[in-house]
Amino acid sequence: GENVEQHPSTLSVQEGDSAVIKCTYSDSASNYFPWYKQELGKGPQLIIDIRSNVGEKKDQRIAVTLNKTAKHFSLHITETQPEDSAVYFCAATDSWGKFQFGAGTQVVVTP
Amino acid sequence: DAGVIQSPRHEVTEMGQEVTLRCKLISGHNSLFWYRQTMMRGLELLIYFNNNVPIDDSGMPEDRFSAKMPNASFSTLKIQPSEPRDSAVYFCASSSSTGGTDTQYFGPGTRLTVL
């Protein structure tokens, strides 16, 4: 089945700096890769997603890149702000179309 | 438009009691997913429905867990009898696709504590 690995598990950045989270997946049939942000006491919220026919997607300070050959995708947050502090999850669809989530990255943005 | 609605938000119960968690899908969505989140195991898919039909329940831990969709907009997850190891946050998510390969929108979750 699909296996998604996410690194790092924790990430501390200074406000204004960039943050990068990387995920790898195993199923070459995966074709949809969403990223979720989870704040304390809340459910995961979709922040950006990318499909396999696209290599990069950007939405304001957030961007995602996908390398299908290498089976990895990354989340980039530029000009980080304290409200970016949260747990971020990547996911990839498996052969059955179900999401397999990464273990999560705790991002802490210090002022 | 309202997002996915879950109730209760918090549930504390004693071992052996029956627990029922409830979820209302986003209007117009036709796929429903139940997840469980723990520190040890992360986010695990328990079961998902498409057009009210259970498609995959391979993630349901054991027979103590059951899920239903009595209509197109509502689902329940029942644990009977509950055990302390069932303590977790339970999320439901909905999407408008015919399978799992489309955006899933999560509810706020139900934090379950079994004493």
PDB file of C-alpha atoms in Angstrom, chain A residues 51, chain B residues 25-33 49-51 93-105:
ATOM      1  CA  ARG A  51      -2.366  17.053  -9.022  1.00  0.00           C
TER       2      ARG A  51
ATOM      3  CA  LEU B  25     -21.818  16.469   5.552  1.00  0.00           C
ATOM      4  CA  ILE B  26     -21.395  19.665   3.569  1.00  0.00           C
ATOM      5  CA  SER B  27     -24.486  20.194   1.453  1.00  0.00           C
ATOM      6  CA  GLY B  28     -24.063  18.599  -1.974  1.00  0.00           C
ATOM      7  CA  HIS B  29     -21.202  16.325  -0.967  1.00  0.00           C
ATOM      8  CA  ASN B  30     -21.612  12.612  -1.543  1.00  0.00           C
ATOM      9  CA  SER B  31     -18.558  11.015   0.074  1.00  0.00           C
ATOM     10  CA  LEU B  32     -18.043  10.692   3.827  1.00  0.00           C
ATOM     11  CA  PHE B  33     -14.897   9.630   5.675  1.00  0.00           C
ATOM     12  CA  PHE B  49     -18.974   5.956   2.216  1.00  0.00           C
ATOM     13  CA  ASN B  50     -19.920   7.027  -1.268  1.00  0.00           C
ATOM     14  CA  ASN B  51     -23.565   7.832  -1.994  1.00  0.00           C
ATOM     15  CA  ALA B  93     -14.613  14.619   6.360  1.00  0.00           C
ATOM     16  CA  SER B  94     -16.702  15.007   3.253  1.00  0.00           C
ATOM     17  CA  SER B  95     -16.003  15.465  -0.420  1.00  0.00           C
ATOM     18  CA  SER B  96     -17.974  15.751  -3.622  1.00  0.00           C
ATOM     19  CA  SER B  97     -16.102  13.142  -5.648  1.00  0.00           C
ATOM     20  CA  THR B  98     -17.008   9.604  -6.598  1.00  0.00           C
ATOM     21  CA  GLY B  99     -14.058   8.252  -4.652  1.00  0.00           C
ATOM     22  CA  GLY B 100     -11.299   9.457  -2.373  1.00  0.00           C
ATOM     23  CA  THR B 101      -9.231  11.286  -4.950  1.00  0.00           C
ATOM     24  CA  ASP B 102     -10.643  14.696  -4.357  1.00  0.00           C
ATOM     25  CA  THR B 103     -10.497  17.384  -1.730  1.00  0.00           C
ATOM     26  CA  GLN B 104     -11.736  16.295   1.665  1.00  0.00           C
ATOM     27  CA  TYR B 105     -13.077  18.876   4.103  1.00  0.00           C
TER      28      TYR B 105
END
